[in-house]
Structure formats: structure tokens, C-alpha cells
Coordinates of C-alpha atoms in Angstrom, one line a residue:
Chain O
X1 CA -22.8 101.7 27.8
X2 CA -23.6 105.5 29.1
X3 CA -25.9 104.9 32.2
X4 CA -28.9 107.3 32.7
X5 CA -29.6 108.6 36.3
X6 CA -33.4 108.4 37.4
X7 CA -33.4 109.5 40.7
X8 CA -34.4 107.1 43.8
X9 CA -36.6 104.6 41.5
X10 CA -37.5 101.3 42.8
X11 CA -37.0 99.1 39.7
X12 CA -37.2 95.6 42.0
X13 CA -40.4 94.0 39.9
X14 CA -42.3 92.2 39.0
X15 CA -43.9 90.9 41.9
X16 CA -46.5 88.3 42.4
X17 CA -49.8 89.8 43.2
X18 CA -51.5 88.4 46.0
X19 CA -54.9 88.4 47.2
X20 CA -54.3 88.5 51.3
X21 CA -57.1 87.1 53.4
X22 CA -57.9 88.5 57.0
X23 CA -61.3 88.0 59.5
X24 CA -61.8 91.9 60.8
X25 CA -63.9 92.3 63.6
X26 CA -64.9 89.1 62.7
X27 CA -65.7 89.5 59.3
X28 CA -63.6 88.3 56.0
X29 CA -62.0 90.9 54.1
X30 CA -59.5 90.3 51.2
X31 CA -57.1 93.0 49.9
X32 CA -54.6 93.0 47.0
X33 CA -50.7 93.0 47.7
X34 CA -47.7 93.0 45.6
X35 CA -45.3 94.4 48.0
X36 CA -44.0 90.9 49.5
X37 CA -41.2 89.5 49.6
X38 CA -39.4 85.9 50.6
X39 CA -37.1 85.5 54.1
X40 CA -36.8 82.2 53.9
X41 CA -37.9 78.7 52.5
X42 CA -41.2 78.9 55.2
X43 CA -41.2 82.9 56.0
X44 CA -42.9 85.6 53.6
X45 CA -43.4 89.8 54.7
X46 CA -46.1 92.0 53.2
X47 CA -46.1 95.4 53.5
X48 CA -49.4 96.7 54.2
X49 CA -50.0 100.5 54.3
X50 CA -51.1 101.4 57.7
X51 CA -54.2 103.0 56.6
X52 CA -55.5 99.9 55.7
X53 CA -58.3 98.2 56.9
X54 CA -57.0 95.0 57.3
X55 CA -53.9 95.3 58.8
X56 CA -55.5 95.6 62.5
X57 CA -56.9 92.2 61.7
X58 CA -53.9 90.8 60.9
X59 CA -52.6 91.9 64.4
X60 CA -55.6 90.8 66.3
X61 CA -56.0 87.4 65.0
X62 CA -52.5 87.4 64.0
X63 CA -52.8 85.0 60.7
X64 CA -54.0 85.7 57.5
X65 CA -53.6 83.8 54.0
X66 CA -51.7 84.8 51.4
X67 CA -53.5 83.4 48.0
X68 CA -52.2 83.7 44.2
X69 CA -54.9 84.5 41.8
X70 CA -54.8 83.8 38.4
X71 CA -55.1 85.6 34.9
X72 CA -59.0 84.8 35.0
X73 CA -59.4 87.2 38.5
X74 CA -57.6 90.1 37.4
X75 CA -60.4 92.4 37.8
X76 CA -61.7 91.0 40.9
X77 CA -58.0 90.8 42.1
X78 CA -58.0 94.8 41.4
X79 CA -61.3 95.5 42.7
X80 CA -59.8 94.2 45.9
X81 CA -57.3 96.9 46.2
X82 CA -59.6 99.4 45.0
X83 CA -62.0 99.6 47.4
X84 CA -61.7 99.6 51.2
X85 CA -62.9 97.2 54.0
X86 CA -63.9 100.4 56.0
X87 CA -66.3 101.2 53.1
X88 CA -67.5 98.1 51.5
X89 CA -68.2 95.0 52.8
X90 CA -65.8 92.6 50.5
X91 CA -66.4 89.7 52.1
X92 CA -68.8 88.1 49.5
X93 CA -66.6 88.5 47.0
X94 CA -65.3 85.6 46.9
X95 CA -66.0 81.6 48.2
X96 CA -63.5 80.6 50.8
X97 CA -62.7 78.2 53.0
X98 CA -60.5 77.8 56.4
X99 CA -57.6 75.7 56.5
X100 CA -55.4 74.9 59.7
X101 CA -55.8 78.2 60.9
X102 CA -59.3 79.4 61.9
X103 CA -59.1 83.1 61.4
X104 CA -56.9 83.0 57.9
X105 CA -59.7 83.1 55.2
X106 CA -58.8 81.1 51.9
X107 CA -60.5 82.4 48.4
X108 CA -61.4 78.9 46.7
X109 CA -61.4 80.7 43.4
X110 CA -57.7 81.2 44.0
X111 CA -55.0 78.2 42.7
X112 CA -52.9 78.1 45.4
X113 CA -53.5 79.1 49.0
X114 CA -51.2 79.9 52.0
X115 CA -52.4 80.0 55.8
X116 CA -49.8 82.2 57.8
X117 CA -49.7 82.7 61.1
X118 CA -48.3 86.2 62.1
X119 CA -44.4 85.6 63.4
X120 CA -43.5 89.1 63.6
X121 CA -43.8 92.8 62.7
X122 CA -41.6 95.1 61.4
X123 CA -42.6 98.7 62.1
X124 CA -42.0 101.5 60.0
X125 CA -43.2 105.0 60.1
X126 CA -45.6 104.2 57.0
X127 CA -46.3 100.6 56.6
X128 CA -46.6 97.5 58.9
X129 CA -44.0 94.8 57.6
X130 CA -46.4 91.4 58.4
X131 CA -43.9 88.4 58.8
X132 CA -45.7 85.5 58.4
X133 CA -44.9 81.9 59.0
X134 CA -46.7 79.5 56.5
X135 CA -48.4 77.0 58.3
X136 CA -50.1 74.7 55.4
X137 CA -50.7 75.5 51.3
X138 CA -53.6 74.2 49.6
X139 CA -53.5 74.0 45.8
X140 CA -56.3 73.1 43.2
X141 CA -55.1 69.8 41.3
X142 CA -55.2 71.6 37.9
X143 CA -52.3 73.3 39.5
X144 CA -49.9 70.4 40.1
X145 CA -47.7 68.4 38.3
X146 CA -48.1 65.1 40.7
X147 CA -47.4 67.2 43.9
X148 CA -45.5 70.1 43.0
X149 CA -47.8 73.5 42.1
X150 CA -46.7 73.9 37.9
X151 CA -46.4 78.2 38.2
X152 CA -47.1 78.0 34.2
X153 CA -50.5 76.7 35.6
X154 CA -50.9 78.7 38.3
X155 CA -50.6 81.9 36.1
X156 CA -49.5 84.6 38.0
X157 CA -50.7 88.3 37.7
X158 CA -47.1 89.8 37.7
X159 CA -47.0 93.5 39.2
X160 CA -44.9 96.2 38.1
X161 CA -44.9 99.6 39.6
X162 CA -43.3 101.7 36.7
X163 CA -46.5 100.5 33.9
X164 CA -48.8 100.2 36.6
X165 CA -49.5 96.9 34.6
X166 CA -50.3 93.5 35.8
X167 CA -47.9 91.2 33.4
X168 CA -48.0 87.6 32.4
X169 CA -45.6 84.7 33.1
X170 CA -43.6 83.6 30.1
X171 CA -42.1 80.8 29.0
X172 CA -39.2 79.1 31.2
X173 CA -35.6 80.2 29.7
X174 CA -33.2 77.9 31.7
X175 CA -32.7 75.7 35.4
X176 CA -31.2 77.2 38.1
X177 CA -28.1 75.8 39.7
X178 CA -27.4 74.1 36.6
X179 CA -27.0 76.9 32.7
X180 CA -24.1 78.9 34.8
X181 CA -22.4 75.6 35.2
X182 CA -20.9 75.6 31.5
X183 CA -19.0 79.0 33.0
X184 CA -17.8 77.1 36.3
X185 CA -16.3 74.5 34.0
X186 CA -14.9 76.9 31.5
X187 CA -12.9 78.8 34.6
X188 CA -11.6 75.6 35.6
X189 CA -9.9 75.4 32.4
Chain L
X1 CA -63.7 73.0 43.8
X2 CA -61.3 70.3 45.8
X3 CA -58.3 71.5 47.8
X4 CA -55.0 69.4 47.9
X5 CA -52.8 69.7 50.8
X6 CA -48.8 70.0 50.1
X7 CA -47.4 70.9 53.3
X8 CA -45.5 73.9 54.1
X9 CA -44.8 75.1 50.8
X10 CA -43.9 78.6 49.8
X11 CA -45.9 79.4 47.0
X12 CA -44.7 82.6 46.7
X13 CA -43.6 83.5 43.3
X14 CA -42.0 84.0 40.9
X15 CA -39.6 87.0 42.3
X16 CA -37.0 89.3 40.1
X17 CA -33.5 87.2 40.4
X18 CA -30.7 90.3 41.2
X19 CA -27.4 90.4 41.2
X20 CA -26.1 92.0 44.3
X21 CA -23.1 93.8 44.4
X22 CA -20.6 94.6 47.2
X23 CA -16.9 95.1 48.7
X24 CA -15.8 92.0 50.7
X25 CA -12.0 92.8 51.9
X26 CA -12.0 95.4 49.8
X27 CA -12.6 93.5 46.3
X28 CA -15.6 93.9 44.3
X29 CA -18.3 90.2 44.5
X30 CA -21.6 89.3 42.8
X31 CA -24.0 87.0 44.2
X32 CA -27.0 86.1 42.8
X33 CA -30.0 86.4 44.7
X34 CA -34.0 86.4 44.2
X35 CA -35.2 86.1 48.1
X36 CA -36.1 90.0 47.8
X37 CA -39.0 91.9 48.9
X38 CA -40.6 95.8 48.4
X39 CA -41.1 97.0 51.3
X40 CA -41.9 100.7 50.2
X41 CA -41.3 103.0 47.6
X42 CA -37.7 103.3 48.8
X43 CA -37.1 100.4 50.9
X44 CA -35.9 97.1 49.7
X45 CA -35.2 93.7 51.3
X46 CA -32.5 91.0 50.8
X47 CA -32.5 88.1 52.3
X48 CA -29.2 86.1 52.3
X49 CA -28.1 83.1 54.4
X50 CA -25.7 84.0 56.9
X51 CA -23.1 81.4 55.3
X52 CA -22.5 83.7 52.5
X53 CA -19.2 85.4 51.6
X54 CA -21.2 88.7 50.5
X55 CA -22.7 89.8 54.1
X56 CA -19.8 90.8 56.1
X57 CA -19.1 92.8 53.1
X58 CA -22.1 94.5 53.4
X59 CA -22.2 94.8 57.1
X60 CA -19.0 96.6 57.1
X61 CA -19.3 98.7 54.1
X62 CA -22.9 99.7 54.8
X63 CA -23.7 99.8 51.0
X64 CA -24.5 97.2 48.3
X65 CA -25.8 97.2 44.5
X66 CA -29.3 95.9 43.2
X67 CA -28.4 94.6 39.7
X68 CA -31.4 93.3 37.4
X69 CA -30.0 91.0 34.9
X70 CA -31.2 90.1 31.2
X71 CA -32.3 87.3 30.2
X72 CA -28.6 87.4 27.7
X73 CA -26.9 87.2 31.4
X74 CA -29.0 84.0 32.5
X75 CA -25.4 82.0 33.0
X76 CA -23.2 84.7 34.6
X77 CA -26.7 85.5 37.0
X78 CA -26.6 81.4 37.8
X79 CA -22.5 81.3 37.9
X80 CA -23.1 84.3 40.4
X81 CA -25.0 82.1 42.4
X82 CA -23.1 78.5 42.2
X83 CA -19.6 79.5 43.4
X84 CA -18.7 81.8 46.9
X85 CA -16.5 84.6 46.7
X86 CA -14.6 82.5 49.3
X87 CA -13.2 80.2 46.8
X88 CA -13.3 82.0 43.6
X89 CA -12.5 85.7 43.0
X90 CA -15.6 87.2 41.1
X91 CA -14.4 90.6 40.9
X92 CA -13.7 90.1 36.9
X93 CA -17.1 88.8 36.4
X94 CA -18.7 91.8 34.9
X95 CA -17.4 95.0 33.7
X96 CA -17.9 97.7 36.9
X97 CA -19.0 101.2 37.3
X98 CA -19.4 103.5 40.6
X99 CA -21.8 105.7 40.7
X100 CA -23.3 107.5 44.2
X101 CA -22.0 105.2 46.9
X102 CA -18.5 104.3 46.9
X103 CA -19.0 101.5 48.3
X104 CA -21.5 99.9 45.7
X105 CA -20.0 98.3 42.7
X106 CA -22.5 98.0 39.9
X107 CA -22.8 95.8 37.0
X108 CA -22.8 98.0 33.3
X109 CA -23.8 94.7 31.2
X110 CA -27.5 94.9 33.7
X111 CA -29.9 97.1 32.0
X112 CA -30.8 98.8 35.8
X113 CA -28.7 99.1 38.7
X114 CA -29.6 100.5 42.0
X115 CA -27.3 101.6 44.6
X116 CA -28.7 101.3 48.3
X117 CA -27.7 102.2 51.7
X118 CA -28.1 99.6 53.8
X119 CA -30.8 101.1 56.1
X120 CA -31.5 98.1 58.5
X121 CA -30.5 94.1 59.5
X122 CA -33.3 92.1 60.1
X123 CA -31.8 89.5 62.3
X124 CA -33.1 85.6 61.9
X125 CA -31.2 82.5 63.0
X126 CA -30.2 81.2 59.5
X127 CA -30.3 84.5 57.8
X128 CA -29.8 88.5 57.6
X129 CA -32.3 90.2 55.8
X130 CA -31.0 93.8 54.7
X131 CA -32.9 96.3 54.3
X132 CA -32.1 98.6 51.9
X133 CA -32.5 102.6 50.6
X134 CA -32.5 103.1 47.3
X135 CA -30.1 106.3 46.8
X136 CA -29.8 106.6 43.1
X137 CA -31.0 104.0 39.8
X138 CA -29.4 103.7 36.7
X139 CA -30.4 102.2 33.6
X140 CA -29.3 102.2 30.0
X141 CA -31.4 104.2 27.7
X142 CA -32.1 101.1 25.2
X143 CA -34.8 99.7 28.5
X144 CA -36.2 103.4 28.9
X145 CA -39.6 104.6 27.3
X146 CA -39.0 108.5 27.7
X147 CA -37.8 108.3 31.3
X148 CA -39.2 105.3 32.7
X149 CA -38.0 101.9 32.8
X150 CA -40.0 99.7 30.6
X151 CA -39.9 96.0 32.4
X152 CA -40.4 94.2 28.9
X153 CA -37.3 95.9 27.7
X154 CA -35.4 94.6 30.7
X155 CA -36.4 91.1 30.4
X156 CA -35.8 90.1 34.0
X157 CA -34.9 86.8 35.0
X158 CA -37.6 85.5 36.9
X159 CA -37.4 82.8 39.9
X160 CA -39.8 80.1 40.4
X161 CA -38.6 77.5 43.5
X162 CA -41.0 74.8 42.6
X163 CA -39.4 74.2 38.9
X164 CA -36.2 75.6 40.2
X165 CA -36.1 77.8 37.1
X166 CA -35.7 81.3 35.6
X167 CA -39.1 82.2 33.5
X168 CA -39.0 85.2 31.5
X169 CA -41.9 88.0 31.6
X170 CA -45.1 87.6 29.0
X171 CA -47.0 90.3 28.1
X172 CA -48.9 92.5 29.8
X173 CA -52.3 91.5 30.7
X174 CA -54.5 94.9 32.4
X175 CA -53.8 98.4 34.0
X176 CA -53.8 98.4 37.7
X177 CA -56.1 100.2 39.7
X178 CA -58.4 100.5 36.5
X179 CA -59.1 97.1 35.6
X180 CA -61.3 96.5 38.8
X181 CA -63.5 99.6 38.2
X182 CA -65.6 97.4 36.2
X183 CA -66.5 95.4 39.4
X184 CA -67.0 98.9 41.5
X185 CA -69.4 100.3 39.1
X186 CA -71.5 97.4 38.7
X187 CA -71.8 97.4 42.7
X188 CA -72.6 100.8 42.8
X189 CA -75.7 99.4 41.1

């Protein structure tokens, strides 16, 4: 297989889009994020642009929510990163509610809800890396499947940088931990 | 709409599963592993628990591969990531190629392969999350439309942590930054 060379392209999608909940000076503002990541089993990051509006929120109050929107809010999810907190007032777009945390806005309309409080930042020249810890999830009950959040329910607004598409979730193609174990046996002899 | 409360419970997915790529003691290992984050265009994060084989590897050679596996590679990804290269020699796994870093062994059978400098250690108690610099991406020309790389070609494997399985991508559901311009118009009145 001949391998073509593209340059410095970052092919690390899709992403879950998220809608990320802050209070700025004192007012809710909600913007959409796909550049996260997972540290650990209670630690997420989101790298937020330092232009944006929310991120001095973030650091004043130093939680925020991270919520997963569904198929159904793809345009309001996109509105959200369209416009800007410093130009429109976003916080009616959506019904919330506050959790554990008093200054981490949920979006009610939203599945499944994270409250974060701020654990770190990593600083880079262009974007504020926002380590959060998660404090508490919330989840609708047409979500779960008794307690655990079904991500075929959820339905996830997948990002991909190179289409500039939002994608669906598909359908589930094996268990982890467990379809490479027919190759651990095999090697055993 | 009622909330449910589940805890701390990372909600945050599902995330690409990679193969990652590196020299331990001088032999070529795969590990698989979907804790990964964007943190900007060229910057990429890893996180791995410190108990794995693969770090020291890339702590001393300063370089590792990104590897996006098919879904035709779901049990050599999971193999990947059910045995340590401190008990079994993966170096046969997958057929190898070099490309800018010498020090970053790449997989030929995954459609896109990026090779990254490692840029920085983000230093936790239970795990190292590398940061990475994209320096070159490859990909076959059977997941390229003209010159990009077309995600449903590549047919990533995609983690979920609540089912504990790999989901596969649907189709495409709306164009980023357009679908929302629906919304801003309306509010412009």
C-alpha cells in the first residue's frame, strides 16, 4: 500500500460535540466545542480559543458544564459557536438548570450533563487547555438503560474537521477487551 | 424534563480508538488507546497510564505514531490493547513503515498514520498525558477524496466507556458553521 503525504493534517476525529456551559459576568453563555479530550476516568480538557468570550468565565468562576447535545439541536448546537457572547446575549437560548456547582449552567434540552469544576490550565500561546474535574452527571431517563447513559440514545453530533460535517453514531461493531481475545488465544497456540 | 443523577460519570464520548506506535528498547510496540484529545490544529493529546510498557519508550525516543484503525482491524486494535509489550513482543503485529521521524513506527494496514513529536508531558499521578506535534500524515489514497481524508472512508473505530464498545461512524447529519445560520438570521429579525 503506497502511502500519500498530506502535510501536518490532524486526522484525530471525530469528536463529540459539546455544548460548554459558563456564567460570564454573571450571566449564562453556552458555546460549542469539539476540541476535548479524556485524561482520565473523572478528568476531561477543552481547548477554548483565547478569543473567546467564555473562557474568562471559566477562570473566574472556575467550573463550567460540559453537556452532549443530540441530533435534534444541531442547529442550535451550531448557532452556539457561531455567534459570540461579546455580541449576543445567548443566554436564553436554552432552559437550564444548576447542579452541585452553582456557577456551571446545565442546558435541560441536553441528554446528558456534566458539572466541572476547573482543576487546571494548560497554557498555550493560542488556546487555554480547561482541565476540568467532573463533579456530578445528570442524564434524562430516556437516556439510560437502568443507570448507565445508552450513547445509541444519547445521539451524539460527531465532529470532523476535514468535512466540516457533524456525523452520526452508528451501529456498535464489537466489545472491547473481549473480539481481540480470539488473537490472544490464537498466539498462545 | 426530569434529571437523573449517576455520579461522577464521564460522559464524554465516543472518541477515535488509535493505535499508537513507538520504540521501547529499541523494538517497534502498538498499544491501543482512545483517551485522546485535540488540542489545536497541530497539537494532540494521549493519555496513557503510567503502568504501560509504551511510555518510557516514548519518553526516551521523543516521538510516537497516531494510527487510525478500520473497522477490518477491530481485533488486532483490541489485541493491541489486551496484552503489554512487557510480556508479549508486538513488533510483528502489523506490517511497518518509517516515514519523517525515525523514531515513529507506523502501521501500513491503518488507512491514516500521523507521526508526532512529542511536544510536551502533562504530568498526573496515575498518568502522562503527551502532548503531541503532528510533523507529517499519511494516508492511503482509497480514504482520500482529491486530497483530503474522507472520515467515512476510514471507518474509525469509535470508543464508547459506558457499553465498553467500539461503534462505527453513521452518516453525516449537517455542515458546521452553516447549519446554525438558520437560528442567526431569524434573530436578526
Amino acid at each position: 500500500m503506497s502511502k500519500v503525504k498530506l502535510g501536518v493534517k490532524n486526522c484525530l476525529y471525530p469528536l463529540p460535540t459539546t455544548l460548554v456551559g459558563a456564567n460570564v459576568d454573571g450571566r449564562p453563555n453556552y458555546i460549542a466545542i469539539a476540541h476535548v479530550g479524556v485524561m482520565a476516568l473523572k478528568h476531561i480538557s477543552l481547548s477554548m480559543n483565547k478569543r473567546h468570550y467564555t473562557n474568562a468565565g471559566i477562570k473566574e468562576n472556575k467550573a463550567f458544564s460540559v453537556n452532549i447535545p443530540s441530533e435534534n439541536l444541531v442547529a442550535e448546537t451550531d448557532y452556539a459557536g457561531l455567534v459570540t457572547g461579546k455580541k449576543v446575549d445567548k443566554s436564553r437560548l436554552f432552559e437550564l438548570f444548576y447542579g452541585e456547582l452553582e456557577n456551571a449552567p446545565m442546558i435541560s434540552s441536553c441528554p446528558v450533563n456534566m458539572a466541572c469544576r476547573l482543576h487546571d490550565i494548560y497554557d498555550t500561546q493560542t488556546h487555554d487547555l480547561f482541565i476540568g474535574e467532573i463533579v456530578e452527571t445528570y442524564a434524562d431517563e430516556s437516556v439510560l438503560a437502568r443507570t448507565v447513559v445508552d450513547i445509541s440514545r444519547v445521539k451524539p453530533l460527531l465532529f470532523d474537521m476535514s468535512s466540516k460535517k457533524y456525523w452520526s453514531l452508528g451501529p456498535a461493531l464489537a466489545d472491547c477487551w473481549r473480539v481481540g481475545m480470539t488473537i490472544k488465544k490464537k498466539n498462545r497456540g
